[in-house]
XYZ file of C-alpha atoms in Angstrom:
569
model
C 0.000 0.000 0.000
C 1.048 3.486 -1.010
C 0.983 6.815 1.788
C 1.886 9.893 1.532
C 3.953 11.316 4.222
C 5.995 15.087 5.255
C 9.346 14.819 6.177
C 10.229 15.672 9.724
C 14.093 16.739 10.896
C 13.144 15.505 14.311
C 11.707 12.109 14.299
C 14.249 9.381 13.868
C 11.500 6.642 12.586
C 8.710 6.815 9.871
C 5.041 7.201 10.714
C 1.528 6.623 8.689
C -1.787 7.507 9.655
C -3.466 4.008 10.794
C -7.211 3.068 10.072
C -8.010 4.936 13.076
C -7.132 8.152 11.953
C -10.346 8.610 10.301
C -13.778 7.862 11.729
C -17.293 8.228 10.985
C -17.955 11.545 12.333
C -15.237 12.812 9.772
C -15.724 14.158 6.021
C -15.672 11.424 3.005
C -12.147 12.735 1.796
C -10.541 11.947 5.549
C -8.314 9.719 3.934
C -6.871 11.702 1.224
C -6.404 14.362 3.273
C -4.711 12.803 5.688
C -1.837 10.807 2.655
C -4.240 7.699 2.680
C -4.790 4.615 5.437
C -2.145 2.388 6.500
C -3.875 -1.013 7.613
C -1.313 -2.691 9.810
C -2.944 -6.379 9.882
C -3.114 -6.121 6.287
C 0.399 -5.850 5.626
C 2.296 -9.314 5.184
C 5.916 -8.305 6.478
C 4.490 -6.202 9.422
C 5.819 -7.770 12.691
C 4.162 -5.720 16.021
C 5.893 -4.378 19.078
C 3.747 -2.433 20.671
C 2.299 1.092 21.673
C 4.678 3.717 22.629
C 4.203 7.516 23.270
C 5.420 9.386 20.175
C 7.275 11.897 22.579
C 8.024 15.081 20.242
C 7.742 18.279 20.430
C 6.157 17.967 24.127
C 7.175 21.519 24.633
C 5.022 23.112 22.349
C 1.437 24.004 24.511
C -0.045 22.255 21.433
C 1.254 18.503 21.988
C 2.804 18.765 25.507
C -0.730 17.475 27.254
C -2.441 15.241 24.723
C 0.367 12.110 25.261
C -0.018 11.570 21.265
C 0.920 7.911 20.965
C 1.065 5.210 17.980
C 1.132 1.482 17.158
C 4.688 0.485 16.680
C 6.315 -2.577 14.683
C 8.571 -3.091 11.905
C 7.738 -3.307 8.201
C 9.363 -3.326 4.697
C 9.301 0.375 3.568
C 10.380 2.097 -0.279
C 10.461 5.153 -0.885
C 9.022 6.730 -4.290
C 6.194 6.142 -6.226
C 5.428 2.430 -6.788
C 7.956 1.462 -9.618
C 10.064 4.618 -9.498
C 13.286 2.633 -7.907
C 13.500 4.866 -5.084
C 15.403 2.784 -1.853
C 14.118 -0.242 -0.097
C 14.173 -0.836 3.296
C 13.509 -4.003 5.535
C 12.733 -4.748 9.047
C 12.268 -0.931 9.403
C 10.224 0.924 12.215
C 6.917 2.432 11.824
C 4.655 3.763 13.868
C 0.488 3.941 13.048
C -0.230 7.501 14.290
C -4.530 8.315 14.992
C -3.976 11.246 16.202
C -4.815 14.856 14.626
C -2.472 16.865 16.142
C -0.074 15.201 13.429
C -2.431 15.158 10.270
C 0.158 13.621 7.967
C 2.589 10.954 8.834
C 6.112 11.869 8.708
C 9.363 10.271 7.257
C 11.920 10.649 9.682
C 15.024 12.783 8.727
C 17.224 12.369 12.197
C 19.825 9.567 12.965
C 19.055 9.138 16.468
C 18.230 5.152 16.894
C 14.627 4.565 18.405
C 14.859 4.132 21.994
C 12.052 1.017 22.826
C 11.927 0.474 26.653
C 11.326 -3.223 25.805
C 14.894 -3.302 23.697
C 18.438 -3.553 24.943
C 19.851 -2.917 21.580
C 17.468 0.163 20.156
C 16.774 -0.183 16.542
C 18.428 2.598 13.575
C 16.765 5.025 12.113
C 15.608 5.288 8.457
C 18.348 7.390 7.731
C 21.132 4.777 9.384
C 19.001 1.895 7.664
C 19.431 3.290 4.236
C 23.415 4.603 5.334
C 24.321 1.285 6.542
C 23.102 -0.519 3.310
C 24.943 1.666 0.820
C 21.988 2.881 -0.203
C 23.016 6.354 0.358
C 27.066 7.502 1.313
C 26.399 9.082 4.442
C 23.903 10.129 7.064
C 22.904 13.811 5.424
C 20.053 15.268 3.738
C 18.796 18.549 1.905
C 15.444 19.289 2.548
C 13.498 22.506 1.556
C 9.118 22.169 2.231
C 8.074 23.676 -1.010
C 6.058 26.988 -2.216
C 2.766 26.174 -3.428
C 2.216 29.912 -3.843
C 4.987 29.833 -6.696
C 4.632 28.352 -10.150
C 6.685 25.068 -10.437
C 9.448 26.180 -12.981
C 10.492 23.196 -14.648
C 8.248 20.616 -16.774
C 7.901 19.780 -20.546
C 5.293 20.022 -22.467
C 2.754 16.969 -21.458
C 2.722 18.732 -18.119
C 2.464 22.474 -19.102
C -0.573 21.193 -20.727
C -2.178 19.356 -18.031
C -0.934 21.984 -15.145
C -3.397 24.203 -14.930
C -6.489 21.152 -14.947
C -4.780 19.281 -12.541
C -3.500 22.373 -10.392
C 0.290 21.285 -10.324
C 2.087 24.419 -11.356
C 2.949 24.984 -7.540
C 7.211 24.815 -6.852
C 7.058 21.303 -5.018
C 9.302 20.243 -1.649
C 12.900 18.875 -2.069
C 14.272 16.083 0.090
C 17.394 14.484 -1.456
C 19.347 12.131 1.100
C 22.728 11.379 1.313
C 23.797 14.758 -0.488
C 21.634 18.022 -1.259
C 20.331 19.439 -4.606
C 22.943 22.453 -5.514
C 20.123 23.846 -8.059
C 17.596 24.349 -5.152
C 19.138 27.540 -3.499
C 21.784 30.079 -3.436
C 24.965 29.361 -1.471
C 26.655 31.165 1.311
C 29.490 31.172 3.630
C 27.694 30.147 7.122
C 28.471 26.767 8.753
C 26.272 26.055 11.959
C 27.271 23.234 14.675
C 25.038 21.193 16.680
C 23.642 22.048 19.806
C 24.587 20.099 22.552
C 20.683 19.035 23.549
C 20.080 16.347 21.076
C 16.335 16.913 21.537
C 17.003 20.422 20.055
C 19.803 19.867 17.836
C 19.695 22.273 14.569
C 19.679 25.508 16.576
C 20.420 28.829 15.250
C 20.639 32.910 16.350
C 18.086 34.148 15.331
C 19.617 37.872 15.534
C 17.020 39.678 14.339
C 13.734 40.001 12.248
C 13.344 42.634 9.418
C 10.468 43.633 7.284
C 10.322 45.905 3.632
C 6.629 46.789 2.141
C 5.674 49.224 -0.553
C 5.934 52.691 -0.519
C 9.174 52.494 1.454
C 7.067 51.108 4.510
C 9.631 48.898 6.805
C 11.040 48.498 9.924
C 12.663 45.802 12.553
C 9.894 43.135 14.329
C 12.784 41.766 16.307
C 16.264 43.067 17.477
C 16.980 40.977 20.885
C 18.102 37.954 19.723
C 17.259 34.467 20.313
C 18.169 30.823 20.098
C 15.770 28.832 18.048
C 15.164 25.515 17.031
C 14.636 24.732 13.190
C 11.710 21.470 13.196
C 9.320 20.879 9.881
C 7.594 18.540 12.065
C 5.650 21.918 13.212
C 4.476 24.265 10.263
C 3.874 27.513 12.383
C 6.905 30.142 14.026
C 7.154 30.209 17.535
C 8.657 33.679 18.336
C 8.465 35.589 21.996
C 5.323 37.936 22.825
C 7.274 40.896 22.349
C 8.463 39.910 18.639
C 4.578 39.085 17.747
C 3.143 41.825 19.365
C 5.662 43.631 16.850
C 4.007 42.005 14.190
C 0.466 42.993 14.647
C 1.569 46.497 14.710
C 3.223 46.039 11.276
C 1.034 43.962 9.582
C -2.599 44.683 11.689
C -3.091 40.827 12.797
C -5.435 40.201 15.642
C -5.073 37.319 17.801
C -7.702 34.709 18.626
C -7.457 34.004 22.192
C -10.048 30.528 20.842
C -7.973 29.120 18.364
C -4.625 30.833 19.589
C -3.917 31.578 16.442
C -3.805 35.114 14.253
C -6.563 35.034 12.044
C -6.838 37.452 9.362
C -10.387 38.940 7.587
C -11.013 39.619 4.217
C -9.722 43.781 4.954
C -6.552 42.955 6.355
C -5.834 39.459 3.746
C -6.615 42.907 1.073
C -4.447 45.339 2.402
C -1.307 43.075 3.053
C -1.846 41.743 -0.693
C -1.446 45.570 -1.821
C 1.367 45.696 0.459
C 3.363 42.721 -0.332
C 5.429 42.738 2.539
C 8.881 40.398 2.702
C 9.838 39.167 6.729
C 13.899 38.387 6.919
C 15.029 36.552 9.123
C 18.639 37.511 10.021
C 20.886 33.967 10.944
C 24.242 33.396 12.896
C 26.137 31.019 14.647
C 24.890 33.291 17.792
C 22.631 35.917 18.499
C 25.054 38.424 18.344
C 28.027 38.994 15.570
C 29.752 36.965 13.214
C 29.064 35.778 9.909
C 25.196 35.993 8.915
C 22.682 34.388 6.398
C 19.205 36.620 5.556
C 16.587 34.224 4.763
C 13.605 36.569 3.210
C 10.147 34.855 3.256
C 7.255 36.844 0.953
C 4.113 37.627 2.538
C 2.423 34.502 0.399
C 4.866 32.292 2.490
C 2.609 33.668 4.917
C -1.011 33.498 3.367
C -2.321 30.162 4.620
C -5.754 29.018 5.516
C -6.957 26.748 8.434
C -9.372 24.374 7.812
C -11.079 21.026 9.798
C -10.253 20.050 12.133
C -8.368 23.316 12.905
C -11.544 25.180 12.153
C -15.216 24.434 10.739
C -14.886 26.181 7.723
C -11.770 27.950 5.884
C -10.161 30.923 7.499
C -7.261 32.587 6.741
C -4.448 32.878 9.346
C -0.880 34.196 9.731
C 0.916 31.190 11.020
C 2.912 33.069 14.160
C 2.431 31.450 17.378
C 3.354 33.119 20.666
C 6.008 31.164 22.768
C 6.134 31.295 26.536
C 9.261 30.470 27.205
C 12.733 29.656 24.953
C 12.254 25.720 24.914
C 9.269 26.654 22.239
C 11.287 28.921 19.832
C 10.824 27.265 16.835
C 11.153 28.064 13.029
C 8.756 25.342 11.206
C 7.730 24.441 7.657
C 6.647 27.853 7.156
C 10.323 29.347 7.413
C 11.476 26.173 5.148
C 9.220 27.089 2.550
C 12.254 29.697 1.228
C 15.143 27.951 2.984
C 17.223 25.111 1.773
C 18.198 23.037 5.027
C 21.694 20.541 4.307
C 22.462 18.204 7.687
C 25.431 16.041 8.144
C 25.062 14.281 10.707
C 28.415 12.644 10.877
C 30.439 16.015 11.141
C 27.702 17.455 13.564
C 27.412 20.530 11.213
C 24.586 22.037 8.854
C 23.680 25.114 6.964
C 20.653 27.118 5.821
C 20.103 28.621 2.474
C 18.214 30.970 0.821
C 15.546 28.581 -1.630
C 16.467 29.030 -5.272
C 13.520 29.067 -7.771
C 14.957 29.267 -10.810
C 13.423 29.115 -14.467
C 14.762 25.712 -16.160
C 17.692 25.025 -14.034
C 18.256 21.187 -14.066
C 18.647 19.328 -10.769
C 22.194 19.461 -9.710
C 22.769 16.654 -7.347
C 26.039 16.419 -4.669
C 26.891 13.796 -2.691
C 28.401 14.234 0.781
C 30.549 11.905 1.355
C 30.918 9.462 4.672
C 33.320 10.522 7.295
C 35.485 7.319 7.105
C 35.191 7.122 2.822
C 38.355 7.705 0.844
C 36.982 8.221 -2.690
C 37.614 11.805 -3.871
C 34.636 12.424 -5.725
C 32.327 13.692 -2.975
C 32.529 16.613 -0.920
C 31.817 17.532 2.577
C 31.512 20.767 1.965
C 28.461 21.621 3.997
C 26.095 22.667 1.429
C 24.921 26.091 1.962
C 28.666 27.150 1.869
C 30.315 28.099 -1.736
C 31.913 24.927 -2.906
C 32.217 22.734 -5.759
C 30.375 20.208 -7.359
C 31.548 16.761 -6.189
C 31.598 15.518 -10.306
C 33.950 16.214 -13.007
C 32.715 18.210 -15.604
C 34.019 17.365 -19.470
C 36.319 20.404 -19.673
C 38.118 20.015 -16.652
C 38.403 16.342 -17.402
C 39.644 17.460 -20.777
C 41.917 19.599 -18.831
C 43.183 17.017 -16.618
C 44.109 14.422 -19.515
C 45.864 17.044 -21.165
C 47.702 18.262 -18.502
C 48.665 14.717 -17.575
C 49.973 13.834 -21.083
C 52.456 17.015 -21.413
C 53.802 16.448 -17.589
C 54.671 12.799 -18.655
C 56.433 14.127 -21.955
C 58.311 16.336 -20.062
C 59.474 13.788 -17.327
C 60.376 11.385 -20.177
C 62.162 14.218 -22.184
C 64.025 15.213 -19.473
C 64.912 11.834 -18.113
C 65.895 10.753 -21.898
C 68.756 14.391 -21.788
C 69.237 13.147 -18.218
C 70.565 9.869 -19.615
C 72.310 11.071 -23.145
C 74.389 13.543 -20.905
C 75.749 10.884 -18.852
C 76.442 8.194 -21.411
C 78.099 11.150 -23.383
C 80.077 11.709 -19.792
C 81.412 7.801 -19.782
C 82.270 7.562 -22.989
C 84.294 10.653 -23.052
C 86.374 9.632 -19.675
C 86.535 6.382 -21.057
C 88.162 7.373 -24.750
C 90.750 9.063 -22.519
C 91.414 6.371 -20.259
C 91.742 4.032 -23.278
C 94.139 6.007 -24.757
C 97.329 6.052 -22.293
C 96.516 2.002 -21.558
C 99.326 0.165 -23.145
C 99.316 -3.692 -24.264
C 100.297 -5.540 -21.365
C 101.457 -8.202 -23.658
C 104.047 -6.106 -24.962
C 105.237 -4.763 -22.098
C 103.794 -5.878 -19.221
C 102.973 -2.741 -17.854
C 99.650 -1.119 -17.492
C 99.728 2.699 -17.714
C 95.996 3.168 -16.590
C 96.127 6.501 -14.550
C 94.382 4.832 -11.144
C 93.284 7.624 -9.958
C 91.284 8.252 -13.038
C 89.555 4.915 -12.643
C 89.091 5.160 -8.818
C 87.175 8.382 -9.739
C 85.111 6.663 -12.228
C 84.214 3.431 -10.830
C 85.250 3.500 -7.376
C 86.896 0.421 -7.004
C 90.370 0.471 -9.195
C 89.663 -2.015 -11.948
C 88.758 -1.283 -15.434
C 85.107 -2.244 -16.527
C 84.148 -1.490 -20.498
C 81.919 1.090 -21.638
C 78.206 0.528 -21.243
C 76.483 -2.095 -23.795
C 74.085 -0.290 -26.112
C 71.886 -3.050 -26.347
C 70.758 -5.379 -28.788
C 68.564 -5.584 -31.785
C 66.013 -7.589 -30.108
C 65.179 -4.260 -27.868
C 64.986 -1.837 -30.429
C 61.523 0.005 -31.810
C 60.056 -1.045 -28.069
C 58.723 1.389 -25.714
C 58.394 0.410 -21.823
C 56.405 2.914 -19.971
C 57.749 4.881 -17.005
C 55.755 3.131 -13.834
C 54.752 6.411 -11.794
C 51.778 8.201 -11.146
C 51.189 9.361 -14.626
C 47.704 9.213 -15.133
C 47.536 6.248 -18.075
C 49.207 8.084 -20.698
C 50.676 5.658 -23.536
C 53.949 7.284 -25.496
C 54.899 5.566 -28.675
C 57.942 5.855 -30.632
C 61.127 4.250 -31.005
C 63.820 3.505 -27.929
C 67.047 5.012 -29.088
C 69.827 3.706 -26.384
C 67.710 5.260 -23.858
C 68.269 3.446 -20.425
C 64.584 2.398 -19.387
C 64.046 -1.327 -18.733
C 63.917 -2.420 -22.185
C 61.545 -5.889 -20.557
C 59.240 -5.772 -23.074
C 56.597 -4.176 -25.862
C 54.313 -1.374 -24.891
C 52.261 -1.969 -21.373
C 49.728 0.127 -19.364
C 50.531 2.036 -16.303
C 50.425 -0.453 -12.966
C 47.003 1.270 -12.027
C 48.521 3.308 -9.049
C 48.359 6.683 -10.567
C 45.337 9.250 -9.143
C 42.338 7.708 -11.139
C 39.158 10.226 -12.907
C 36.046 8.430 -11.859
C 32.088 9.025 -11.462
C 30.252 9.449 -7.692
C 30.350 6.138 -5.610
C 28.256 3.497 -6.523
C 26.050 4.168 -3.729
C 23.510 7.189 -5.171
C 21.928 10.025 -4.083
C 18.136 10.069 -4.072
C 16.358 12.651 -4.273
C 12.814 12.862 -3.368
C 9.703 15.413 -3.941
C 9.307 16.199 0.002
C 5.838 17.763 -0.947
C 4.427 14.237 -1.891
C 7.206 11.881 -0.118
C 5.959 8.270 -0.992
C 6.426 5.182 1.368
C 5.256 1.926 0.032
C 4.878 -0.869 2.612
C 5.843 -4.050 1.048
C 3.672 -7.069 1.005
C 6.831 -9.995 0.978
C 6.067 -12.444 3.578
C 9.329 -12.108 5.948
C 9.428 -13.493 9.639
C 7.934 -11.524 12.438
C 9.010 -10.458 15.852
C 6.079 -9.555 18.535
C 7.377 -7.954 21.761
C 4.891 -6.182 23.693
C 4.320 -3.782 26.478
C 6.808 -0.765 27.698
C 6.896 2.818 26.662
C 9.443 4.547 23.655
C 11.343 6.946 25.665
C 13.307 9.113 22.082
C 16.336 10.351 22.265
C 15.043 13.271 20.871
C 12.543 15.502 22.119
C 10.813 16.626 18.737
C 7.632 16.365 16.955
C 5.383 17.462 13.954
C 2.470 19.144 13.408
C -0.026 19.503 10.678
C -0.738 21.227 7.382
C 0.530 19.679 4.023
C 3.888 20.224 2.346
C 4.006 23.812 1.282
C 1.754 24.232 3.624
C -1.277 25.034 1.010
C -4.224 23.963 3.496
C -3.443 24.177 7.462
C -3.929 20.531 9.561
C -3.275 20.461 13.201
């Protein structure tokens, strides 16, 4: 069976919405809505463990009381459309979620291993899963939600037709793993580390909060800064009282003390239209100084609408939430609607990017490469930094061959005048040593000058000049064993003094070799409409019951849909 699922930088494990997510009392198109029904019993390779708190996020006012749980167990998961190739997975854990507060399941982005109360030995994540089976070469991803608000700016021509009947011309999410997608967003020169609470590890200073409009209208919503926690399990931004109240003043939002959210009317949805206000949000490594990254959101990024559960009907809503304290600072898929997120979670580091949307600019896709690999055609260049492209292109490869033949005419040129100088050498020393040596037969006395010869050879006795070789060598070519990248040199050997073992041969293979990305790949993913297929293989099962999941991270998701078109709790 087929899902459809959000991704979530928090949760280490996948969920799906179980048969209980939808009941009678809720609309016909509960299923769709919520990425389809995932029937546990009926499932063939599904082997049970039990029900576990989900235990994210329990900070946030919205999930801290409600003890969201699911149905655990392991299953066979792929990822992709049916048929589309995408990774397989066995023996992996998923949980069947029920509850609304999550509307969509999640695919989970962290490497944290799942923490089961019943297990000794807790089981890897997705990410370690796929990592661990070469399926991707290492444990990093590049994720960006999507901007439904802007038109999707690559397809060909079947789909430019069919776009505007099917309502697809929307710029979908990006999730590649193992690597990140170079073409999805501009780079920069900002590195971020860890935080050292692995519950709340992709921190950043959030310095301060800007805001341009028309007419020159502007001003700063936020200029205290704060640490805050980047999640897409939770779609709104979680900013203190004093920031928000800063936005209702620039932007005339009201809040609803019912729904605790800021809903907007008709007037005000109007006026900020005509306005067309952009919110930038100023990063660093802290909340003061050093290097910076602006991420700039448009006010569409900001034009959402709530509907059931959240409300009865439609409403329009500015998704800002008011935190309490500075455990709930949180930028969610709203902020990753224009920013580019690339984690490596080997080197503890990550980065955040401006989102690129730009007109027919192909996928460029860059693996980053395992801490312990040794292949040289990845980088781990965190992402959102300026850096190369871990392939060869044609010219430089061009380049390289090139450069690589005239360096090994040159060493063989100069070795050849290297060698012609010193046979030249002998033989000269040697014609004048020959000519004051006498016949010993006729007189029995050697006039060799010994000091001449003890110069020469070292030893006092007289050897004969070198041996040119013989017929049987000449018109062969041995190549030079070095680290000459594979270059063959034909010709003819004129008394040159290389081996002479044999006809012409290929280098030994030790030289630096030109080669394609590691066999493992890099898969990228639409994160807008992430697919996990739940294989039907019959495969041994394990049942172990009882206990609680204690993660070893404290995150968690919330509703709405990728891009965050329609608002879910």
């Amino acid at each position: 069976m087929t899902v459809r699922v959000l991704a979530s930088t928090t949760v280490p494990e996948t969920w799906v919405v179980s048969s209980g997510g939808c009941t009678s009392n809720d609309p016909a198109t509960c299923g769709d809505s919520r990425g389809q029904l995932f029937a546990q019993d009926s499932s063939t390779t599904w082997s049970n463990v039990g029900d576990f708190e989900l235990g994210v996020e329990l900070n946030l006012r919205n999930y801290s009381g409600n003890q969201d749980s699911g149905k655990y167990g392991f299953d066979t998961l792929a990822l992709g459309y049916q048929g589309s190739g995408g990774p397989t997975v066995d023996h992996s854990v998923v949980a069947g979620i029920s509850t609304k507060d999550f509307y969509l399941g999640s695919i989970g982005l962290s490497s944290q291993p799942i923490n089961f109360t019943t297990f000794d030995n807790p089981p890897p994540s997705l990410l370690s899963q796929l990592k661990n089976s070469n399926q991707i070469p290492s444990l990093s991803y590049g994720y960006s939600a999507g901007a439904p608000y802007r038109e999707r700016l690559q397809y060909d021509f079947l789909f430019l037709c069919l776009a505007d009947l099917l309502g697809l011309k929307k710029a979908p999410g990006s999730l590649t793993l193992g690597g990140y997608d170079l073409s999805k967003f501009t780079p920069n020169n900002v590195n971020f580390s860890f935080a050292n609470d692995v519950s709340r590890d992709l921190v950043v200073g959030l310095q301060a909060i800007k805001y341009s409009g028309a007419a020159g209208r502007g001003g700063t919503l936020m200029s205290d800064g704060i640490f805050t926690f980047i999640d897409s399990t939770v779609s709104h931004i979680w900013l203190p009282l004093v920031a928000c109240q800063a936005f209702e003043r620039a932007f005339g939002l009201t809040h609803d003390n019912a729904t605790d959210l800021y809903l907007i009317n008709s007037t005000t949805h109007d006026a900020l239209k005509d306005q067309n206000p952009s919110v930038s949000f100023i990063l660093g490594n802290s909340v003061q100084g050093g290097d910076t990254v602006n991420i700039t959101l448009p006010y569409a990024s900001f034009d959402l609408q709530a509907s059931p559960p959240v409300s009865t009907q439609a409403t329009r809503y500015f998704p800002l939430r008011r935190a309490t304290n500075d455990t709930q600072y949180t930028l969610g898929r709203t902020f990753l609607q224009e920013a580019y997120l690339t984690v490596d979670y080997e080197r503890l580091n990550f980065s955040v990017a401006q989102a690129a949307f730009v007109q027919d600019r192909p996928p460029n896709l860059v693996a980053i490469r395992s801490i312990n690999a040794t292949s040289i055609n990845s980088t781990s260049t965190p992402a959102g930094s300026k850096h190369s492209s871990g392939r060869i292109s044609s010219g430089a490869l061009a380049g390289t061959i090139i450069g690589v033949i005239a360096l090994c005419v040159l060493v063989m040129f100069t070795v050849s005048m290297f060698c012609w100088k010193r046979r030249q050498s002998r033989r000269s020393k040697q014609a004048s040593v020959l000519e004051t040596i006498k016949d010993p037969e006729l007189d029995g006395v050697s006039s060799v000058p010994a000091g001449e010869l003890n110069n020469e050879f070292g030893d006092g006795k007289y050897r004969p000049p070198e041996v040119e070789g013989n017929a049987g060598s000449r018109g062969k070519l041995v190549e030079a064993q070095g680290s000459c990248g594979g270059v063959e040199m034909e010709g003819t050997r004129a008394g040159t003094e290389l081996d002479g073992s044999g006809g012409i041969a290929e280098m030994d293979g030790k030289g630096t070799a030109v080669q394609e990305l590691d066999a493992v790949h890099v898969y990228e993913l639409p994160a807008g409409d992430v697919k996990v297929k739940v294989a039907r293989s019959e495969s041994g099962k394990e049942r172990i019951k009882g206990g609680r999941r204690v993660p070893f991270r404290g995150k968690q998701h919330t509703d709405g849909q990728a891009g965050l078109s329609t608002e879910k709790p």
